Short mmCIF file of C-alpha atoms in Angstrom, two decimals:
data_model
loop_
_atom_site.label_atom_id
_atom_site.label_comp_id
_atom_site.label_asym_id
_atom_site.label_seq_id
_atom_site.Cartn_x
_atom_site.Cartn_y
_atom_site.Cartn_z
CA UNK Q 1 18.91 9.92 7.87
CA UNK Q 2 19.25 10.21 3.77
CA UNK Q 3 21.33 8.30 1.99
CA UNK Q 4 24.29 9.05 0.08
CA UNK Q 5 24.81 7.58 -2.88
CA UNK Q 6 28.61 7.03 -3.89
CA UNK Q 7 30.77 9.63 -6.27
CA UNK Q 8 30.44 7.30 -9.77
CA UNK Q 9 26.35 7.02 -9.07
CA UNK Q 10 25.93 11.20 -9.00
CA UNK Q 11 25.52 13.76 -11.51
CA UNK Q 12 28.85 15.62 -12.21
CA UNK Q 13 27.00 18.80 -12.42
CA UNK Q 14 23.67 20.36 -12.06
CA UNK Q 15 23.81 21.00 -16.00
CA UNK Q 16 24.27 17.32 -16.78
CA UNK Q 17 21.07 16.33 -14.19
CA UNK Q 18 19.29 18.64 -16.23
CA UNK Q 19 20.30 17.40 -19.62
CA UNK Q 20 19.51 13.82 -18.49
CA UNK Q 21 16.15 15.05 -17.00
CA UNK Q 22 14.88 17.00 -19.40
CA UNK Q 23 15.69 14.36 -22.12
CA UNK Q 24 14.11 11.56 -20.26
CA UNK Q 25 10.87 13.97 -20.62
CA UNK Q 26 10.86 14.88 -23.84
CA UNK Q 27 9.85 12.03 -26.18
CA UNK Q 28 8.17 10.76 -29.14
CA UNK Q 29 5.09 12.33 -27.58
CA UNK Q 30 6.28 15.42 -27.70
CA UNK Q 31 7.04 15.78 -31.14
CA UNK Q 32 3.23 14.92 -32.28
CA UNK Q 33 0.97 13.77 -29.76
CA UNK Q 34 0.75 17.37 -27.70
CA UNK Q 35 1.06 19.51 -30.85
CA UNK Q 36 -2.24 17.61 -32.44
CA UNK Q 37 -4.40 17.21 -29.49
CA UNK Q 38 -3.73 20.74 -28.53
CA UNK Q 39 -5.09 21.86 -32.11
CA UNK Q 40 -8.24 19.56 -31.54
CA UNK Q 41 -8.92 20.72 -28.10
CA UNK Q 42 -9.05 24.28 -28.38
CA UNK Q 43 -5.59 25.34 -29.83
CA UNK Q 44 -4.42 27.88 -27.20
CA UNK Q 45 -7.03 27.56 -24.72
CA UNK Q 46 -5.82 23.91 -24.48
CA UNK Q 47 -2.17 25.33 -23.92
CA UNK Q 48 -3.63 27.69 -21.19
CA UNK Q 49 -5.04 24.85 -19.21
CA UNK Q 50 -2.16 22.96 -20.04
CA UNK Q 51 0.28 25.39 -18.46
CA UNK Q 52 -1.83 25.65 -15.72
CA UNK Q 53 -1.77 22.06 -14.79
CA UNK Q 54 1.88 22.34 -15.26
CA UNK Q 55 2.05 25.43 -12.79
CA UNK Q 56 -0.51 24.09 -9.87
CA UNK Q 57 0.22 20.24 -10.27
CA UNK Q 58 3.42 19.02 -12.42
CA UNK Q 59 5.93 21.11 -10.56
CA UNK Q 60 4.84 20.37 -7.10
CA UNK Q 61 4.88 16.53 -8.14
CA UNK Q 62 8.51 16.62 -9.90
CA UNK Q 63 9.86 18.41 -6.71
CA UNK Q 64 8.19 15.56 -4.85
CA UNK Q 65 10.15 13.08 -6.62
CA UNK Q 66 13.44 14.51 -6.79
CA UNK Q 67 12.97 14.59 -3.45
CA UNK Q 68 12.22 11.36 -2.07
CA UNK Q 69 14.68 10.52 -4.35
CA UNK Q 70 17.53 12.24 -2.92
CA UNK Q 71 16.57 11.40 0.68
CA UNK Q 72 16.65 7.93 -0.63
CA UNK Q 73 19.56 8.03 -2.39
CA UNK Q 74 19.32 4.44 -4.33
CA UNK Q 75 16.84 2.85 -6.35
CA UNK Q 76 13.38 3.65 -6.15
CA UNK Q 77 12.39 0.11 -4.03
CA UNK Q 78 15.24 0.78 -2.19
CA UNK Q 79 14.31 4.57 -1.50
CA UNK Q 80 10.93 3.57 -0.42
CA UNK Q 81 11.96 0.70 1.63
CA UNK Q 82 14.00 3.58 3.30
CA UNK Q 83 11.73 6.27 4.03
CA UNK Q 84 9.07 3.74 5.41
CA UNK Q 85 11.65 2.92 7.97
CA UNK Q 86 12.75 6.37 8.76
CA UNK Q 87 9.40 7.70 8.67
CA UNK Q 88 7.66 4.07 10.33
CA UNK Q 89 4.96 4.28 7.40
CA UNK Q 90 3.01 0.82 6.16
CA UNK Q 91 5.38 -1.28 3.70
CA UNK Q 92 2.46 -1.07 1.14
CA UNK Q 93 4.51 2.19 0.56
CA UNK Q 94 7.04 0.07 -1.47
CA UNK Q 95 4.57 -0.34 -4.16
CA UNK Q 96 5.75 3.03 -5.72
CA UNK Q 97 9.10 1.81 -5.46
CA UNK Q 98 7.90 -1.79 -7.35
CA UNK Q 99 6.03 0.24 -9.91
CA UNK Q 100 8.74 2.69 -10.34
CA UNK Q 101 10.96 0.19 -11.67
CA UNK Q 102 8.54 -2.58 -13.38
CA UNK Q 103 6.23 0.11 -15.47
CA UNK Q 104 9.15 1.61 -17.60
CA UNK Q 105 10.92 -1.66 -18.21
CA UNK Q 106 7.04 -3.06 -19.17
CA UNK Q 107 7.04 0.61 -21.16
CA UNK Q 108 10.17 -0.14 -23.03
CA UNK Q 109 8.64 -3.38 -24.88
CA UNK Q 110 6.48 -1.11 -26.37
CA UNK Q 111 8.14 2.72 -27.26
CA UNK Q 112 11.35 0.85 -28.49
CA UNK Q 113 9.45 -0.93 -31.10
CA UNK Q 114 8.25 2.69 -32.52
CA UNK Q 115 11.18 4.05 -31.31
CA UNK Q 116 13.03 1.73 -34.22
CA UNK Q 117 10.52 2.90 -36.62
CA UNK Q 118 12.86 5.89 -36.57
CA UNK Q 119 15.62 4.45 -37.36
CA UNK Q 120 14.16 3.26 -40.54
CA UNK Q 121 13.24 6.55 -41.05
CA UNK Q 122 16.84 8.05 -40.74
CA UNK Q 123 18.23 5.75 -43.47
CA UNK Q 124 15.16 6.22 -46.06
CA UNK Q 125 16.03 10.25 -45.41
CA UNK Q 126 19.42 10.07 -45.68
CA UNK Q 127 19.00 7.53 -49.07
CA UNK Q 128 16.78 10.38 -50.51
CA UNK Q 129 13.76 8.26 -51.16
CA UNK Q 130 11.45 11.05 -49.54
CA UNK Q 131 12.34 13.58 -52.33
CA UNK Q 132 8.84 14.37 -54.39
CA UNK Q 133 7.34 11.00 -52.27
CA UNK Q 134 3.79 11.19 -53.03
CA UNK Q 135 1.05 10.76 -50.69
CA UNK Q 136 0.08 6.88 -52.05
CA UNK Q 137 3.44 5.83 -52.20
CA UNK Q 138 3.92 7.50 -48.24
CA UNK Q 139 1.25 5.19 -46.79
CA UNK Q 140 2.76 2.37 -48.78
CA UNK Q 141 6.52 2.70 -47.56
CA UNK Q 142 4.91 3.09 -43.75
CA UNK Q 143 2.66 0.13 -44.35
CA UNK Q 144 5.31 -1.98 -46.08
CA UNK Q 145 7.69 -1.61 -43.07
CA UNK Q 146 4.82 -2.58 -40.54
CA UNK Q 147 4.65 -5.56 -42.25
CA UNK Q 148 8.08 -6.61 -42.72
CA UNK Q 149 8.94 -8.79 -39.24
CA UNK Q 150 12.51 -8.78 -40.07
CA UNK Q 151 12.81 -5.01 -40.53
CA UNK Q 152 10.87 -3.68 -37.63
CA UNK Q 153 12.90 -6.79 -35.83
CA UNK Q 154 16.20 -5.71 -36.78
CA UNK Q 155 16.24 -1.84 -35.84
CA UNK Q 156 13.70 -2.80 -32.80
CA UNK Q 157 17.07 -5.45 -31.62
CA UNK Q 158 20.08 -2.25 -32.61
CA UNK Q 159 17.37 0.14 -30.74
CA UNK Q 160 17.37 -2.10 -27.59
CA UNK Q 161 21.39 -2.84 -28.20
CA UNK Q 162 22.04 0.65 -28.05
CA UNK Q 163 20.15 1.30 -24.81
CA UNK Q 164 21.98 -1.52 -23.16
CA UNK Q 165 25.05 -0.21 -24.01
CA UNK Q 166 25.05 3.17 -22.67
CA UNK Q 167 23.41 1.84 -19.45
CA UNK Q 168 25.70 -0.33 -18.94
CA UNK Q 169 28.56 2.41 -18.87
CA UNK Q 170 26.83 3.71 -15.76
CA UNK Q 171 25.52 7.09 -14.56
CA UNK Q 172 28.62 9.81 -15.95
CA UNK Q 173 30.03 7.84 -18.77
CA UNK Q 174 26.85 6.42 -20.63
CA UNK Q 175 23.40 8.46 -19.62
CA UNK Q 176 25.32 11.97 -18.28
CA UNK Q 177 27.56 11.55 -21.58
CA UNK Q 178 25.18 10.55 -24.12
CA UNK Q 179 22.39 13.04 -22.71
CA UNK Q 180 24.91 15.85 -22.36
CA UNK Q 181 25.41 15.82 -25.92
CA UNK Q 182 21.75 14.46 -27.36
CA UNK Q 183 19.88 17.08 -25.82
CA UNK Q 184 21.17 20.19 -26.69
CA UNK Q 185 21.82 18.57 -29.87
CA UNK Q 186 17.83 17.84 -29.98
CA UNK Q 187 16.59 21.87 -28.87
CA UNK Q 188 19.55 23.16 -31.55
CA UNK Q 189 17.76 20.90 -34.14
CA UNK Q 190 13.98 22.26 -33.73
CA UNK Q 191 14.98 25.84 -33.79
CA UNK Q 192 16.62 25.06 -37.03
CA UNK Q 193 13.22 23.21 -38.34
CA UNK Q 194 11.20 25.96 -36.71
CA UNK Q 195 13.32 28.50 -38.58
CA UNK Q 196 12.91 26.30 -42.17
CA UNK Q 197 9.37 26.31 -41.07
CA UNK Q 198 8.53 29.64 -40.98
CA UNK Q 199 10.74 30.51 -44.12
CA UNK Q 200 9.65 27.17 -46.32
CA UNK Q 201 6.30 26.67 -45.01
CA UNK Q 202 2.88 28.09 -43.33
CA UNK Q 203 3.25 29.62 -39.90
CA UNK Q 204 0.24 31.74 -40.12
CA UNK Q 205 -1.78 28.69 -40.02
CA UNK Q 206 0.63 26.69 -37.83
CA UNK Q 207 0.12 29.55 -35.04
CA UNK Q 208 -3.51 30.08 -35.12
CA UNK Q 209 -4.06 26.05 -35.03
CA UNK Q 210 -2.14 26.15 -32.12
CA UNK Q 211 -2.88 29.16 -30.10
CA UNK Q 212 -5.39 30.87 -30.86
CA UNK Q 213 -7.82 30.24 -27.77
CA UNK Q 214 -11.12 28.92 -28.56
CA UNK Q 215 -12.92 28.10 -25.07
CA UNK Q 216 -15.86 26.65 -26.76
CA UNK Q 217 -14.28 23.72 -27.91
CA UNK Q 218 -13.11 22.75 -24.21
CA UNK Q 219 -14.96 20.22 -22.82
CA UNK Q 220 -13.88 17.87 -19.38
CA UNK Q 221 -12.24 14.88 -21.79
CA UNK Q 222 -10.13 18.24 -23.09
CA UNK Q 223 -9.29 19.04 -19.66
CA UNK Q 224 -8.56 15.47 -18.48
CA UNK Q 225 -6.58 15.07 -21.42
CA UNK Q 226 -4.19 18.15 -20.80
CA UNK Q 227 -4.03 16.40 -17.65
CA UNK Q 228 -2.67 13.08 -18.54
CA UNK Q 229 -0.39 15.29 -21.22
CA UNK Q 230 1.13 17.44 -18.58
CA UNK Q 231 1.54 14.16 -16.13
CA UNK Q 232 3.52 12.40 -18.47
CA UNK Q 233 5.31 14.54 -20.69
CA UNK Q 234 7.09 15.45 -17.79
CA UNK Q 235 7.90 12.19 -16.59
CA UNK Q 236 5.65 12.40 -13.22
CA UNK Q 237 5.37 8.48 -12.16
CA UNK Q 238 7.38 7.23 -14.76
CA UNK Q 239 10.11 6.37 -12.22
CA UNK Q 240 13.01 8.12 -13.76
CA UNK Q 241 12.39 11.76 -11.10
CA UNK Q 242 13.23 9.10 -8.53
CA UNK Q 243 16.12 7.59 -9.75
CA UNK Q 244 17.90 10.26 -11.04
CA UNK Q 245 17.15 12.39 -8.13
CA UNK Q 246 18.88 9.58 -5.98
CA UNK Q 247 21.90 10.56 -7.81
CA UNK Q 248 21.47 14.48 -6.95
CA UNK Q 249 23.63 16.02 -4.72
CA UNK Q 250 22.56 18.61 -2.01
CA UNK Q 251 23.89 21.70 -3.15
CA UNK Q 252 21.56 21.52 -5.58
CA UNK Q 253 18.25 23.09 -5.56
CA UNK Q 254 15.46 21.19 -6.30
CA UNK Q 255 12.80 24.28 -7.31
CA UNK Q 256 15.12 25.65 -9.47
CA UNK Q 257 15.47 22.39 -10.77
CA UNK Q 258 11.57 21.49 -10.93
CA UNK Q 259 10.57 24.60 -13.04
CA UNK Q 260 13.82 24.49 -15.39
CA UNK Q 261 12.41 20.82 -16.16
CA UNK Q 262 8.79 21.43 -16.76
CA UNK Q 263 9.55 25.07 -18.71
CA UNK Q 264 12.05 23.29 -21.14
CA UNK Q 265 10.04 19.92 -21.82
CA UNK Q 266 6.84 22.71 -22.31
CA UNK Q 267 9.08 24.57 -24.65
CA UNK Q 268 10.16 21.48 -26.48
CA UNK Q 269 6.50 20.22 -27.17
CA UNK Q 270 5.23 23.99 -28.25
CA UNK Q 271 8.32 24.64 -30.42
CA UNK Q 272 8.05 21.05 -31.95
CA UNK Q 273 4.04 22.21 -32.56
CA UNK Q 274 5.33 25.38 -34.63
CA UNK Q 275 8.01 22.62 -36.24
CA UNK Q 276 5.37 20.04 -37.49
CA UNK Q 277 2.60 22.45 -38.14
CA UNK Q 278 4.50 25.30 -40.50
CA UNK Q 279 5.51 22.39 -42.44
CA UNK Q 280 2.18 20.16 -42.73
CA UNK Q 281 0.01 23.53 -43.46
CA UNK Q 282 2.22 24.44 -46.33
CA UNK Q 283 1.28 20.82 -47.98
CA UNK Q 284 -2.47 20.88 -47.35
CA UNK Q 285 -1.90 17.67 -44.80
CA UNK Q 286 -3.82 16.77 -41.94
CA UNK Q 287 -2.39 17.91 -38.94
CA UNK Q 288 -4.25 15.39 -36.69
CA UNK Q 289 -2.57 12.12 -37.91
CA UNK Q 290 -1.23 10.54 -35.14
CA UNK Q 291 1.55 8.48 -35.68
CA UNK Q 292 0.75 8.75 -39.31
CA UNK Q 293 1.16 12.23 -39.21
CA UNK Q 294 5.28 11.80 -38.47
CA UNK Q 295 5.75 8.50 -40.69
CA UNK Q 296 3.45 9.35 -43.69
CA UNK Q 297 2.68 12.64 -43.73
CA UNK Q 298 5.80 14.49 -42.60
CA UNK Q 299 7.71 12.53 -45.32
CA UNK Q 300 5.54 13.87 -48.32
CA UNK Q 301 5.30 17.20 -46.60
CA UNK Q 302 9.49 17.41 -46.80
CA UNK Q 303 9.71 15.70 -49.96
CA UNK Q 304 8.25 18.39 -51.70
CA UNK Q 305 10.16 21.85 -50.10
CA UNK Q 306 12.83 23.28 -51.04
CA UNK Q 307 15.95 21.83 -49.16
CA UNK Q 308 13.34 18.61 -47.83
CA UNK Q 309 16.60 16.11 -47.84
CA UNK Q 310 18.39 17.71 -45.35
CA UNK Q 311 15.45 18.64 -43.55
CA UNK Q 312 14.14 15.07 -43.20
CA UNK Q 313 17.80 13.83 -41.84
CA UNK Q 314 17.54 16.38 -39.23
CA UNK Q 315 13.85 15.66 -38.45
CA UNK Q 316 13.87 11.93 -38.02
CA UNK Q 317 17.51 12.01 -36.32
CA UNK Q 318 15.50 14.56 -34.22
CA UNK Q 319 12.78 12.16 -33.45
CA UNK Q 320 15.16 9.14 -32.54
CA UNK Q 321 17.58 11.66 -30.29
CA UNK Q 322 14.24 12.45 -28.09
CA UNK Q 323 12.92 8.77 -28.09
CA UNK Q 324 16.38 7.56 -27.21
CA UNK Q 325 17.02 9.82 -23.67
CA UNK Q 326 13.51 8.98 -22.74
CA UNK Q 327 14.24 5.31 -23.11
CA UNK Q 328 17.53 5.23 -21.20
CA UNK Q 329 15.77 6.90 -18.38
CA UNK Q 330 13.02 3.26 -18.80
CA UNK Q 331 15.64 1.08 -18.07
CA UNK Q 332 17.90 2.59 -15.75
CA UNK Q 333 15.09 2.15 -12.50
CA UNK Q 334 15.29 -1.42 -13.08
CA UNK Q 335 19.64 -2.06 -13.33
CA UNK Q 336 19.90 0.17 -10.35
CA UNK Q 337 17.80 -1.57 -8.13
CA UNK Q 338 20.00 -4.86 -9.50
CA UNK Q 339 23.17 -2.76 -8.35
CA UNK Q 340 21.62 -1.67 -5.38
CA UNK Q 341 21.28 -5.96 -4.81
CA UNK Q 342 24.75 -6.40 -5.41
CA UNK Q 343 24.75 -7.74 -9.11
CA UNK Q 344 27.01 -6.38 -11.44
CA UNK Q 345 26.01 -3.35 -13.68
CA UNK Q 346 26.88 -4.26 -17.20
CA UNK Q 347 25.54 -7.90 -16.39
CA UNK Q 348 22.25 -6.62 -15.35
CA UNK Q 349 21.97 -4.06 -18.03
CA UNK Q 350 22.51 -6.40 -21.10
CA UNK Q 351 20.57 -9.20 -18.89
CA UNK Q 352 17.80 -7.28 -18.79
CA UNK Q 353 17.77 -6.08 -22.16
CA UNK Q 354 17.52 -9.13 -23.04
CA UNK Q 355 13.98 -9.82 -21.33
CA UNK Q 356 12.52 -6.89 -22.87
CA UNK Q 357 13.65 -7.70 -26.00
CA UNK Q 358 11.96 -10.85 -26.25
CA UNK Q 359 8.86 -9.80 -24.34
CA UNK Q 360 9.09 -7.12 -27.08
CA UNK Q 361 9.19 -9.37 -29.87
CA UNK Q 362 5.43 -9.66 -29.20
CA UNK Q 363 4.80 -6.21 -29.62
CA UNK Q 364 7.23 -6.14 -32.69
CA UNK Q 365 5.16 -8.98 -34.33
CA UNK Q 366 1.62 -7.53 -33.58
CA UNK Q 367 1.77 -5.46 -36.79
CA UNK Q 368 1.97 -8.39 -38.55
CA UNK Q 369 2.88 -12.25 -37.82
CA UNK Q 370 0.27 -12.23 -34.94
CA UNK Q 371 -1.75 -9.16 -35.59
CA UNK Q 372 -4.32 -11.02 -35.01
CA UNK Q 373 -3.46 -13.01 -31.28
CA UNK Q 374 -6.06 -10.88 -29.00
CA UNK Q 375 -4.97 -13.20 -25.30
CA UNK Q 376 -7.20 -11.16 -23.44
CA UNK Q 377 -10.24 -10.75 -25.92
CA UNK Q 378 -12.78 -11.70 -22.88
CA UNK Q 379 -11.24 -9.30 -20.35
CA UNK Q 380 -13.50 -5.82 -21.47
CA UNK Q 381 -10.64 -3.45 -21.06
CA UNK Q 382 -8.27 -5.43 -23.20
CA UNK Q 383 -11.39 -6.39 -25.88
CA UNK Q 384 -9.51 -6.12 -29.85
CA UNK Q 385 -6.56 -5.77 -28.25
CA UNK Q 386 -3.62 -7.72 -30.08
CA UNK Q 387 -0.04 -7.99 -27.92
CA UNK Q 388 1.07 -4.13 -28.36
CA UNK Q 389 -1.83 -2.22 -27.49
CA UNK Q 390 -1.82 -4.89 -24.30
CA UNK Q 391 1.21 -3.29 -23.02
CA UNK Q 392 1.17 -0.22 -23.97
CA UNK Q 393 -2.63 0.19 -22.39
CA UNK Q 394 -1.93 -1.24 -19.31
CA UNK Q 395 1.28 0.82 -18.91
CA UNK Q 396 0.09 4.35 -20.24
CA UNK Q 397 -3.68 3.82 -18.84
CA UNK Q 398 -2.67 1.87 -15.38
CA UNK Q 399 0.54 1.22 -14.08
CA UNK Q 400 1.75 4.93 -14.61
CA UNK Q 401 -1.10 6.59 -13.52
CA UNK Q 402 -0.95 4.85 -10.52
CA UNK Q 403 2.38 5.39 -9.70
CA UNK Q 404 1.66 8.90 -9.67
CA UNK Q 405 -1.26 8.50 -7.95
CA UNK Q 406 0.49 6.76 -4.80
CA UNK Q 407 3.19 9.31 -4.94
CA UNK Q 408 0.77 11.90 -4.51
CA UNK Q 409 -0.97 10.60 -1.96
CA UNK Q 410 1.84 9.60 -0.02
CA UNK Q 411 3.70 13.30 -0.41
CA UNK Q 412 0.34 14.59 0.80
CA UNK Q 413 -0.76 12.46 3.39
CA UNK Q 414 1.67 10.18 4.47
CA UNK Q 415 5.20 11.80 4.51
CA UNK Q 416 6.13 13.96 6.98
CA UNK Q 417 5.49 17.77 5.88
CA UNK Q 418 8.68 18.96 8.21
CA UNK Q 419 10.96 16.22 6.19
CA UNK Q 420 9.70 17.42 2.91
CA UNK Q 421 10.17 21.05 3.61
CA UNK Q 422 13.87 20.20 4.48
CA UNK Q 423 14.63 18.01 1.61
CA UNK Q 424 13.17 20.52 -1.28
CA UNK Q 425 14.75 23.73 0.56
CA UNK Q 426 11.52 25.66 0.49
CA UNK Q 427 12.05 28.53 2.90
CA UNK Q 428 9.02 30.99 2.31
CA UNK Q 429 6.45 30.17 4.98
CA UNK Q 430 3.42 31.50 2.25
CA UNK Q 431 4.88 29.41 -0.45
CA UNK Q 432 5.21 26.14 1.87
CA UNK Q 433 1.54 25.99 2.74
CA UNK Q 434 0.81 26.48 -1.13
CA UNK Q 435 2.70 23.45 -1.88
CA UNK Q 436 1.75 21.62 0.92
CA UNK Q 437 -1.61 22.64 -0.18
CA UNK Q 438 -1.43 21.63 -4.06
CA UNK Q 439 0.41 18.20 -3.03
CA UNK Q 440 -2.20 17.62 -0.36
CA UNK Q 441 -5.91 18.00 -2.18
CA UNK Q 442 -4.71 19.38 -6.53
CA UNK Q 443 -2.21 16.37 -6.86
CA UNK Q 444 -4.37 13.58 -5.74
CA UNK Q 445 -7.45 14.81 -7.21
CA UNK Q 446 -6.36 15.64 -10.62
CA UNK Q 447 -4.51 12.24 -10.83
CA UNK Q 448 -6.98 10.21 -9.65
CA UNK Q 449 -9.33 11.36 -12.24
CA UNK Q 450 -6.31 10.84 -15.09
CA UNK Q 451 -5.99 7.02 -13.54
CA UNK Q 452 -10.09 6.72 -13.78
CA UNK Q 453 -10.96 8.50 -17.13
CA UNK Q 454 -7.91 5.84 -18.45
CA UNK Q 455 -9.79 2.99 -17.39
CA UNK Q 456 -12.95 3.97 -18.57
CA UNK Q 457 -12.54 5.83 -21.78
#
């Protein structure tokens, strides 16, 4: 028997599931991360594996999900707990449900200290200091804010703050409202910088550094890495597929749903790619910067086109719109499970909150107070590691991987195939078995090796 979960914990519409999906999905990496590694991997043979991985792997996975999560119909410990019992599997099952709700919390100590960075970034913009910013003076305004504690700790507290407070309004009046309006908001906002781009900047170069197909410069760290992309763009093990598909209701189809998802968080990262690039090949920057290609080298490229203030408003309220639906979809795993234990919702939310805000604090002071405090120095995976790159290692690298890793493994092996077929609506005999199949032997395999070449690269 599936579970039902009550009228003020489901979507109001199959649009407004979507907007909240698709916005937990699209992130910070997103806007840099996939456009960059692309370019150094091969450009658009990189893309072609990519959307391959998407096609044979992602979407199988993200129907998975939605699905256990619907049959579940509560939080994801409370899902698993339930489909153990109905389908009499081993309670070592629950560990997806555990890690479904403990990684993005542990996540959230970590993305909403860059996430504030953004913030920042929005009032420099809108105070015109990136107008004719040079290069120098760039690396200095990054570097000055990475050492100021009380900065990064002020927008890093009114980041957190602001995530509490739509969680705490619940499923249709904080994430279905806010997300409703953020992420069309976000897609209407990178056509308009892909349009400045290709007026204002280079998109010759920004297209053939990003799709023209050069096989030779594949290797297998190029194909695990378009792996691990594709995995986690898309939110596969992050925990928020589960809970948001526990809030589904039946008439909708989860397929549909599953490729609408993975084609509009693809879309998002390529059309960011044209974005970024048309506008750093116009300035002669480096187009694989990292994070330093959105806080230093996005700034100079702006300052100096033609219409660059507005542009770098839209950009970096762009770039806090995409971090901010991801992040709501972190913590609300964690306050559902609370509700689903019978504490109160807005309690639990700013509760919460409050832990990862001073478990964050660590992270917040590791680029400069305690930069130096390595804990785990004689542990070899965490050698040189100061507080930050703790957490956000042994989330990105192990806990999600994992996650995703279980889930596949218990879709394919352990879950019954007759209960699956029911719950996704898959009707075509032919196209069953090739799910079944990809779920089975791709999903496991293909993770596995994203959960290994994390621990040992």
């Amino acid at each position: 028997m599936h579970s039902t979960p009550s009228s003020t914990k489901t979507w109001s519409s199959r649009l407004t599931f979507l907007c909240a999906t698709v916005g937990a999905s699209i992130g910070l990496g997103n806007l840099w991360r996939f456009p960059y590694v692309a370019g150094e991997n091969g450009g658009g043979a990189f893309i072609i594996v990519y959307l391959a991985i998407i096609l044979l792997l992602c979407v199988p996975l993200i129907m998975v999900e939605l699905a256990m999560g619907r049959r579940g119909g509560k939080s994801p410990v409370m899902t698993m707990i339930s489909l153990c019992r109905e389908g009499k599997h081993s309670g070592f099952w629950t560990a997806i449900g555990w890690l479904s709700v403990i990684s993005p919390v542990c996540a959230l100590c970590f993305y909403a200290v860059v996430a504030g960075w953004s913030l920042d970034y929005v009032l420099h913009a809108i105070r015109g200091i990136f107008i004719s910013i040079s290069p120098g003076d760039a690396e200095r305004q990054f570097n000055d804010l990475l050492a100021s504690p009380h900065r990064l700790i002020l927008w890093y507290t009114l980041y957190i703050a602001a995530t509490v407070c739509v969680i705490s309004m619940g499923v249709r009046r904080g994430i279905e409202a806010v997300t409703s309006f953020m992420l069309p908001t976000l897609f209407f906002m990178i056509i308009v910088l892909v349009i400045y781009g290709h007026i204002e900047g280079a998109p010759g170069a920004a297209w053939k550094f990003m799709f023209t197909p050069d096989f030779s410069s594949l290797t297998w760290k190029s194909l695990l890495m378009a792996l691990g992309q594709a995995l986690f763009s898309i939110t596969v093990g992050t925990g928020a597929l589960l809970t948001y598909g526990a809030y589904l209701s039946r008439d909708i189809s989860l397929p549909g749903s599953s490729w609408l998802i993975a084609i509009s968080d693809t879309m998002a990262a390529l059309l960011a790619g044209l974005a970024v690039f048309t506008i750093v090949f116009a300035s002669g920057l480096d187009p694989a910067g990292g994070p330093g290609l959105m806080f230093i080298s996005l700034p100079v490229a702006l300052g100096g086109m033609p219409g660059g203030y507005i542009f770098s408003v839209v950009f970096f309220v762009l770039v806090f719109f995409a971090a901010f639906t991801s992040s709501l979809a972190m913590l609300e795993p964690f306050v559902t499970f609370m509700e689903d234990k019978g504490y109160q919702r807005v309690k639990m939310s700013v509760l919460s909150g409050s832990v990862i805000w001073l478990v964050g604090l660590t992270a917040v002071l590791s680029f400069n107070l305690i930069k130096d405090f390595k804990p785990l120095s004689l542990i070899p995976l965490y050698q040189d590691k100061n507080m930050f790159h703790i957490i956000e290692f042994s989330v990105s690298n192990i806990m999600l991987p994992l996650t995703a890793f279980l889930i596949a493994v218990f879709a394919g092996w352990v879950m019954s195939a007759k209960l699956l077929r029911e719950e996704i609506g898959i009707r075509d005999d032919t196209a069953f078995l090739l799910w079944r199949l990809l779920t089975r032997y791709v999903a496991p395999v293909g993770v596995g090796c994203v959960l290994v070449f994390g621990l040992i690269s």
